[in-house]
């Protein structure tokens, strides 16, 4: 049961190619506990219905450089967040980190995304997924505590404001666990099994860590519904989809369009809508259900009905049964799980002409948006959460410095935010490049920045907000004016400076951690 609509999307690549040109043919498996590589980003649009970020970019005020450069390549439902930013309405950002190792430059992307949304006025949440690290990865609480401190120090050093935002660890957040418990009542084992490949061997704590993450994702809306963005890697998309489904299942009311007193499913409703619109166009008289049935039968005979044969048949039957009832567009509010008092209050609240049925109200003077707003208010007044489905943005995974994937368990493949600055320098100097075998060839053919992990360092991190500089590196490389030796040296120096400054700020925060309302030492064992 999914409430998400996958958006069909064409397959061309955007011009900003920061993925090292990865266009393989491997199957994409979105596995939150898997190896976190994506060989073909197109499949994420086609198969999973993630939308291209470039399509909302124009709606975002002062987009972050990771957005401008296509590092943030995809999203689900980011528009409400962008709108809230433009209109100075409340919104939130939340992401979480499994404390399984040192934070590295890949995590910096997410830190920056949280911090940027915070600076744009969002309520910001950074959480440590210690329950997940313990249950899904088997880390001890002592290891978890050490890594937790390191993640938080980097998040703070990069600019997270802990006075305005909130930091927490899953194990110490009672409200998250209570919410997770409620959400867990909306999902069952078969569903988790289908989404995460769980089976009879999966331990219960691992499943509990999934509902905990659902609690995390909806936690910013506990007091009031608000657009919330979850910045993550695409491997986390299964979690986002489930959270969006659970948010909808928690709602007391649903709002749909309808044309008559009977109920239809979505494809049936589309057929009735076509029949109504075509027939109403030709007459000022009411269009009766029977006429709509005849219309669909004619369409069916001519092979023009735009739906599965069984759908057409069932729609015709429903319409025939309704006989002389006139078709009349209306906005329907369906009682999903509301208390009697809430349903009564909703009836009261609907202005203008309305018809009340057992489990729905048909309204004739409300737009869909107005009906949704009303349903939301009544739900809130009657103790419901009125959750908005959470939004997400997805960033590309960085290529490892040694080629292949960047992996926490292969030190040479990544730069840890805790690496000595000189070590960072050396790792950049040892990186593979998109350069040619000889300087001559490089001058003649140009390098391949799209295939170059060093270029990625510039685009994802070193160039920071300076687009012109990033473009200059790209153009000089592709044009053959830039040679890898000097290019790497420049990147290595910038990396060294970045690490030195970052670690200075970490050290400053290390002396101030007691200012935070955060439990650094777990009392678990
Ligand atoms: N599952 C995430 C990871 O593997 C961590 C996480 C827990 C998370 N709760 C979250 C991420 C909520 C985003 C939002 O890294
Ligand atoms: Fe990469 Fe720089 Fe060499 Fe171009 S010049 S291939 S960006 S290292």
XYZ file of C-alpha atoms and ligand atoms in Angstrom:
548
model
C 0.000 0.000 0.000
C 1.747 3.113 -1.146
C 0.325 6.592 -1.213
C 3.225 7.948 -3.203
C 2.639 8.566 -6.852
C 5.677 7.807 -8.916
C 6.264 10.486 -11.421
C 7.167 9.211 -14.869
C 10.313 10.912 -15.916
C 12.382 11.090 -19.022
C 15.839 9.638 -18.970
C 18.217 12.344 -20.070
C 21.043 13.352 -17.752
C 21.187 16.904 -16.465
C 24.232 18.874 -17.537
C 25.782 19.002 -14.109
C 27.659 15.758 -13.922
C 29.228 15.395 -10.548
C 28.755 11.677 -10.184
C 31.912 10.705 -11.964
C 29.779 9.758 -14.961
C 28.484 6.619 -13.304
C 26.021 5.196 -15.794
C 26.338 1.466 -15.245
C 23.738 -1.166 -15.860
C 23.705 -2.757 -12.402
C 20.459 -3.150 -10.634
C 19.798 -0.474 -8.099
C 18.949 -1.897 -4.750
C 18.000 0.692 -2.194
C 19.172 -1.002 0.945
C 19.576 1.105 4.076
C 21.989 -1.423 5.602
C 23.730 -2.360 2.366
C 26.782 -1.009 0.623
C 25.470 2.437 -0.315
C 26.561 2.647 -3.903
C 24.369 3.694 -6.750
C 25.586 2.735 -10.172
C 22.799 4.329 -12.128
C 20.983 7.359 -10.824
C 18.460 7.298 -13.658
C 16.923 4.145 -12.252
C 16.103 6.021 -9.073
C 13.829 8.310 -11.057
C 12.337 5.624 -13.243
C 11.981 2.787 -10.776
C 11.470 4.523 -7.480
C 9.733 7.740 -8.457
C 12.297 10.070 -6.927
C 11.941 13.443 -8.649
C 14.806 15.376 -10.241
C 15.967 18.162 -7.984
C 16.642 20.502 -10.899
C 12.887 20.697 -11.380
C 12.346 22.444 -8.036
C 15.595 24.379 -7.996
C 13.905 27.576 -9.250
C 11.468 27.492 -6.365
C 14.200 27.483 -3.719
C 15.348 30.869 -2.404
C 19.186 31.151 -2.370
C 19.791 27.480 -3.114
C 22.773 25.851 -1.452
C 25.786 25.116 -3.640
C 25.154 21.385 -3.344
C 21.768 22.074 -4.946
C 23.190 24.371 -7.604
C 25.848 21.835 -8.582
C 23.529 18.865 -8.818
C 25.136 17.041 -5.882
C 21.662 17.099 -4.383
C 20.097 15.382 -7.364
C 16.696 14.192 -6.231
C 13.803 14.825 -3.891
C 10.404 13.702 -2.800
C 7.804 16.391 -2.339
C 10.286 19.200 -1.595
C 7.876 21.887 -2.855
C 6.044 22.446 0.466
C 9.431 23.006 2.138
C 10.534 25.451 -0.556
C 7.215 27.260 -0.259
C 7.533 27.527 3.521
C 11.015 29.016 3.054
C 9.720 31.571 0.567
C 6.751 32.527 2.676
C 8.485 32.456 6.042
C 6.198 29.734 7.311
C 7.345 27.148 9.833
C 9.248 24.165 8.458
C 11.744 21.680 9.805
C 14.821 19.723 8.795
C 15.907 16.477 10.412
C 18.541 13.885 9.715
C 20.202 11.124 11.649
C 23.586 9.480 11.876
C 24.475 5.962 12.813
C 27.526 6.298 15.061
C 29.416 3.370 13.586
C 32.748 5.073 12.840
C 34.361 8.456 12.371
C 32.407 11.174 10.580
C 33.950 11.754 7.138
C 33.580 14.151 4.231
C 30.548 12.224 2.973
C 28.730 12.978 6.240
C 29.699 16.607 5.862
C 27.192 16.854 3.006
C 24.348 15.979 5.365
C 25.694 18.184 8.167
C 25.778 21.089 5.697
C 22.243 20.353 4.468
C 20.853 20.418 8.018
C 22.758 23.596 8.870
C 21.706 25.374 5.691
C 18.018 24.655 6.296
C 18.469 25.857 9.853
C 19.965 29.096 8.546
C 17.008 29.485 6.206
C 14.746 29.542 9.254
C 13.910 25.862 9.746
C 13.599 24.051 13.056
C 16.640 21.825 12.876
C 17.140 18.371 14.359
C 20.274 16.257 14.367
C 19.939 12.833 15.882
C 22.260 9.999 16.706
C 20.789 6.659 15.680
C 22.329 4.751 18.547
C 19.521 2.198 18.808
C 19.978 1.398 15.134
C 23.775 1.174 15.453
C 23.373 -1.231 18.364
C 20.677 -3.400 16.800
C 21.522 -3.360 13.090
C 25.312 -3.118 13.349
C 25.990 -4.658 16.738
C 28.138 -1.864 18.165
C 28.731 -1.750 21.900
C 27.447 1.218 23.885
C 31.003 2.332 24.679
C 31.886 2.483 20.971
C 28.641 4.245 20.244
C 29.323 6.902 22.889
C 32.735 7.679 21.445
C 31.464 8.022 17.882
C 28.451 10.012 19.023
C 30.678 12.692 20.500
C 32.684 12.869 17.282
C 29.646 13.276 15.067
C 28.214 16.026 17.233
C 31.498 17.918 17.425
C 31.715 18.057 13.627
C 28.065 19.043 13.233
C 28.593 21.883 15.724
C 31.947 22.905 14.248
C 30.322 23.243 10.825
C 27.746 25.657 12.205
C 24.771 23.850 13.722
C 23.175 26.153 16.297
C 22.196 23.966 19.272
C 20.281 26.794 20.970
C 17.898 27.116 18.047
C 17.898 23.461 17.046
C 17.754 20.133 18.828
C 20.261 17.315 19.134
C 19.249 13.987 20.590
C 20.106 10.330 20.705
C 17.344 7.848 19.981
C 17.866 5.902 23.194
C 17.345 8.999 25.349
C 14.338 10.465 23.583
C 11.205 9.163 25.227
C 8.865 11.181 22.989
C 10.383 9.639 19.855
C 10.006 6.155 21.253
C 6.376 6.773 22.238
C 5.609 8.115 18.800
C 7.409 5.136 17.257
C 5.178 2.827 19.266
C 2.038 4.491 17.899
C 3.384 4.385 14.339
C 4.312 0.737 14.744
C 0.615 -0.017 15.166
C 0.102 1.069 11.542
C 2.663 -1.334 10.034
C 2.994 -5.069 10.203
C 5.726 -7.631 9.700
C 4.812 -8.563 6.110
C 5.145 -4.973 5.098
C 8.570 -4.540 6.715
C 9.614 -7.833 5.187
C 8.648 -6.578 1.724
C 10.348 -3.212 2.123
C 13.554 -4.269 3.869
C 13.895 -7.908 2.915
C 13.392 -8.920 6.522
C 12.751 -12.568 7.172
C 12.203 -14.990 10.010
C 15.796 -14.493 11.166
C 15.552 -10.728 11.530
C 15.761 -9.791 15.158
C 13.019 -7.808 16.791
C 15.285 -4.947 17.893
C 16.245 -4.344 14.287
C 12.565 -4.004 13.436
C 12.159 -1.725 16.418
C 14.934 0.477 15.069
C 12.891 0.901 11.893
C 9.840 2.185 13.752
C 12.183 4.351 15.801
C 13.381 5.955 12.587
C 9.740 6.521 11.638
C 9.366 8.252 15.004
C 12.466 10.364 14.263
C 11.155 11.455 10.897
C 7.774 12.584 12.231
C 9.090 13.944 15.549
C 9.414 17.557 14.268
C 5.647 17.524 13.683
C 4.702 16.284 17.133
C 3.485 19.703 18.281
C 2.104 20.902 14.968
C 2.177 19.680 11.390
C 4.801 21.420 9.273
C 6.699 20.683 6.081
C 9.780 18.692 7.082
C 12.727 17.782 4.906
C 14.876 14.741 5.562
C 18.265 15.129 3.812
C 19.769 11.681 3.263
C 21.510 9.441 0.758
C 19.205 7.580 -1.638
C 19.786 4.352 0.304
C 17.438 5.806 2.933
C 14.565 6.248 0.480
C 12.720 3.094 1.649
C 12.521 4.680 5.104
C 11.198 7.911 3.625
C 8.512 6.135 1.633
C 7.364 4.154 4.649
C 7.285 7.303 6.794
C 5.174 9.060 4.157
C 2.741 6.151 4.139
C 2.526 5.981 7.913
C 1.965 9.737 8.137
C -1.058 9.339 5.850
C -2.363 6.309 7.738
C -2.353 8.274 10.970
C -4.784 10.840 9.551
C -8.378 10.952 10.814
C -9.829 12.156 7.501
C -9.080 11.839 3.815
C -10.147 14.249 1.076
C -11.077 13.224 -2.480
C -13.087 14.462 -5.421
C -16.374 12.734 -6.181
C -19.221 13.072 -8.666
C -22.147 11.343 -6.999
C -23.164 9.764 -3.710
C -21.507 6.408 -4.417
C -17.893 5.529 -3.735
C -15.299 4.820 -6.411
C -11.616 4.064 -6.498
C -9.207 6.389 -8.319
C -9.368 4.823 -11.809
C -13.154 4.593 -11.621
C -13.344 8.221 -10.565
C -11.252 9.254 -13.557
C -13.689 7.501 -15.896
C -16.695 9.142 -14.262
C -14.921 12.493 -14.503
C -14.323 12.071 -18.240
C -17.915 11.046 -18.822
C -19.211 13.946 -16.784
C -16.978 16.534 -18.404
C -17.773 15.391 -21.935
C -21.533 15.220 -21.404
C -21.858 18.377 -19.312
C -20.107 20.294 -22.048
C -23.036 19.677 -24.414
C -25.958 20.501 -22.166
C -27.260 22.732 -19.422
C -29.445 19.912 -18.101
C -28.151 17.735 -15.265
C -26.136 14.750 -16.475
C -27.618 11.560 -15.046
C -25.591 8.535 -13.995
C -27.408 6.396 -16.532
C -26.289 8.665 -19.375
C -22.731 8.498 -18.142
C -23.024 4.695 -18.116
C -24.210 4.725 -21.736
C -21.425 7.072 -22.705
C -18.805 4.730 -21.213
C -20.393 1.748 -22.939
C -20.077 3.520 -26.275
C -16.497 4.432 -25.514
C -15.841 0.806 -24.630
C -17.360 -0.399 -27.915
C -15.084 1.909 -29.854
C -12.071 0.876 -27.808
C -11.655 4.419 -26.579
C -12.152 3.895 -22.835
C -8.920 4.810 -21.165
C -8.820 2.171 -18.437
C -8.599 -1.576 -17.830
C -11.656 -3.480 -19.093
C -12.644 -4.553 -15.573
C -12.502 -0.960 -14.405
C -14.765 0.160 -17.221
C -17.198 -2.684 -16.478
C -17.361 -1.964 -12.766
C -17.785 1.760 -13.352
C -20.646 1.149 -15.776
C -22.328 -1.109 -13.199
C -22.026 1.490 -10.444
C -23.402 4.210 -12.707
C -26.316 2.058 -13.867
C -27.222 1.277 -10.269
C -27.266 4.990 -9.454
C -29.732 5.449 -12.330
C -31.262 8.885 -12.411
C -29.048 10.464 -9.804
C -27.462 13.533 -11.399
C -23.691 13.713 -11.510
C -22.399 16.719 -9.663
C -18.777 17.430 -8.804
C -18.094 17.710 -5.114
C -15.289 17.471 -2.606
C -15.627 14.535 -0.251
C -14.161 14.275 3.210
C -13.910 10.645 4.251
C -13.891 9.545 7.873
C -10.887 7.247 8.139
C -10.308 6.891 11.794
C -11.975 9.852 13.468
C -13.830 9.770 16.761
C -17.569 10.445 16.663
C -16.968 13.857 18.215
C -14.423 14.745 15.563
C -16.770 13.675 12.776
C -19.595 15.738 14.303
C -17.288 18.725 14.621
C -16.294 18.389 10.991
C -19.947 18.369 9.903
C -20.450 21.571 11.891
C -17.371 23.148 10.398
C -18.257 22.646 6.728
C -19.704 25.862 5.299
C -22.268 25.953 2.525
C -24.166 23.085 0.946
C -23.187 19.663 2.231
C -24.531 16.152 2.460
C -23.710 13.910 5.354
C -23.379 10.136 4.998
C -22.333 7.404 7.416
C -18.631 7.704 6.850
C -18.196 10.735 4.645
C -19.359 14.275 4.047
C -19.882 15.660 0.562
C -19.205 19.383 0.320
C -20.300 21.478 -2.631
C -18.717 24.819 -1.941
C -15.234 23.927 -0.759
C -12.134 23.525 -2.897
C -9.932 20.515 -2.263
C -7.399 22.741 -0.520
C -10.065 24.285 1.708
C -11.470 20.882 2.600
C -7.991 19.595 3.419
C -7.276 22.582 5.609
C -10.576 22.135 7.449
C -10.044 18.412 7.969
C -6.570 19.119 9.280
C -7.806 21.700 11.783
C -10.580 19.482 13.088
C -8.183 16.565 13.415
C -5.735 18.713 15.392
C -8.484 20.087 17.647
C -9.512 16.542 18.453
C -6.171 15.225 19.514
C -4.904 13.960 16.151
C -1.431 14.700 14.751
C -2.459 15.847 11.280
C 0.969 14.881 9.973
C 2.103 16.207 6.627
C 3.942 13.569 4.612
C 7.656 14.250 5.197
C 9.755 15.431 2.250
C 13.263 14.338 1.377
C 16.289 15.408 -0.614
C 18.959 13.015 -1.874
C 22.627 13.685 -2.483
C 25.044 11.742 -4.620
C 27.513 9.467 -2.910
C 31.096 10.622 -3.236
C 33.468 8.448 -5.218
C 36.265 6.947 -3.146
C 39.641 8.669 -3.468
C 41.085 5.404 -4.699
C 38.279 4.923 -7.226
C 35.286 2.712 -6.499
C 33.096 3.562 -3.573
C 33.930 5.691 -0.599
C 33.848 3.411 2.372
C 34.223 4.062 6.083
C 36.073 0.794 6.425
C 38.716 1.688 3.799
C 40.675 4.635 5.274
C 42.443 5.524 2.001
C 39.097 5.815 0.207
C 37.825 8.666 2.353
C 38.991 11.613 4.374
C 37.826 11.495 7.939
C 36.967 14.800 9.564
C 39.351 13.614 12.278
C 42.313 12.908 9.971
C 45.447 14.919 10.689
C 45.539 17.775 8.189
C 48.823 16.418 6.756
C 47.243 13.003 6.376
C 44.392 14.644 4.498
C 46.967 16.311 2.283
C 48.655 12.981 1.568
C 45.385 11.217 0.800
C 44.474 13.820 -1.801
C 47.934 13.551 -3.366
C 47.509 9.764 -3.566
C 44.041 9.936 -5.135
C 43.239 8.613 -8.581
C 42.269 11.220 -11.154
C 40.474 11.606 -14.431
C 43.742 12.639 -16.055
C 45.491 11.209 -19.146
C 48.625 9.079 -19.094
C 50.941 11.899 -20.052
C 50.990 15.675 -19.693
C 51.086 15.996 -23.471
C 47.938 13.971 -23.920
C 46.297 15.934 -21.157
C 47.099 19.209 -22.919
C 45.869 17.794 -26.185
C 42.673 15.990 -25.064
C 41.905 17.638 -21.739
C 41.257 15.721 -18.537
C 37.989 14.098 -17.516
C 36.693 15.993 -14.501
C 33.483 13.947 -14.577
C 35.555 10.842 -13.908
C 37.767 12.435 -11.299
C 37.470 12.041 -7.514
C 39.681 15.106 -7.090
C 37.251 17.223 -9.065
C 34.515 15.898 -6.803
C 36.440 17.180 -3.802
C 36.374 20.637 -5.337
C 32.703 20.497 -6.295
C 31.375 18.872 -3.112
C 33.552 20.609 -0.556
C 36.640 22.657 -1.375
C 35.067 25.253 -3.665
C 32.456 25.860 -0.977
C 30.106 28.624 -2.153
C 32.376 29.765 -4.976
C 30.720 28.460 -8.152
C 33.054 30.395 -10.373
C 36.059 28.669 -8.897
C 34.447 25.226 -9.258
C 33.643 25.988 -12.880
C 37.140 27.283 -13.518
C 38.664 24.021 -12.270
C 36.233 22.067 -14.439
C 36.803 24.115 -17.579
C 40.559 24.289 -17.191
C 40.701 20.535 -16.684
C 38.424 19.694 -19.599
C 40.252 22.247 -21.747
C 43.688 20.765 -21.069
C 45.056 23.823 -19.278
C 45.088 22.119 -15.904
C 47.451 19.255 -15.142
C 46.816 16.736 -12.409
C 49.990 17.313 -10.392
C 49.279 20.961 -9.740
C 45.561 20.401 -9.480
C 45.997 17.794 -6.785
C 48.486 19.939 -4.930
C 46.020 22.805 -4.858
C 43.238 20.490 -3.653
C 45.542 18.914 -1.060
C 46.467 22.304 0.354
C 42.860 23.377 0.527
C 41.946 20.116 2.227
C 44.737 20.555 4.741
C 43.493 24.053 5.580
C 39.898 22.892 5.793
C 40.773 20.064 8.189
C 42.956 22.292 10.367
C 40.236 24.911 10.691
C 37.515 22.340 11.206
C 39.475 20.655 13.954
C 40.145 23.952 15.666
C 36.421 24.571 15.828
C 35.858 21.024 17.047
C 38.329 21.668 19.866
C 36.474 24.848 20.846
C 33.211 22.914 21.005
C 34.844 20.072 22.908
C 35.313 22.506 25.806
C 31.691 23.590 25.687
C 29.840 20.298 25.381
C 28.496 20.568 28.918
C 26.427 23.532 27.718
C 24.381 21.123 25.657
C 21.363 19.278 26.892
C 22.659 15.953 25.649
C 23.427 12.625 27.262
C 26.919 11.789 26.057
C 27.276 8.704 28.177
C 24.758 5.972 27.793
C 23.731 4.191 30.949
C 23.034 1.074 28.903
C 25.264 -1.935 28.734
N 19.140 5.058 9.157
C 20.022 6.216 9.107
C 21.425 5.744 8.684
O 21.627 4.601 8.434
C 20.070 6.953 10.391
C 18.763 7.552 10.810
C 18.016 7.215 11.904
C 18.054 8.592 10.151
N 16.931 7.986 12.001
C 16.912 8.846 10.945
C 18.292 9.325 8.992
C 15.984 9.819 10.580
C 17.353 10.300 8.636
C 16.218 10.530 9.437
O 22.328 6.518 8.617
Fe 41.109 15.672 -11.909
Fe 42.385 17.966 -11.650
Fe 43.434 16.010 -13.115
Fe 41.316 17.319 -13.963
S 43.323 18.158 -13.640
S 41.597 15.115 -13.994
S 40.228 17.711 -12.056
S 43.062 15.983 -10.917
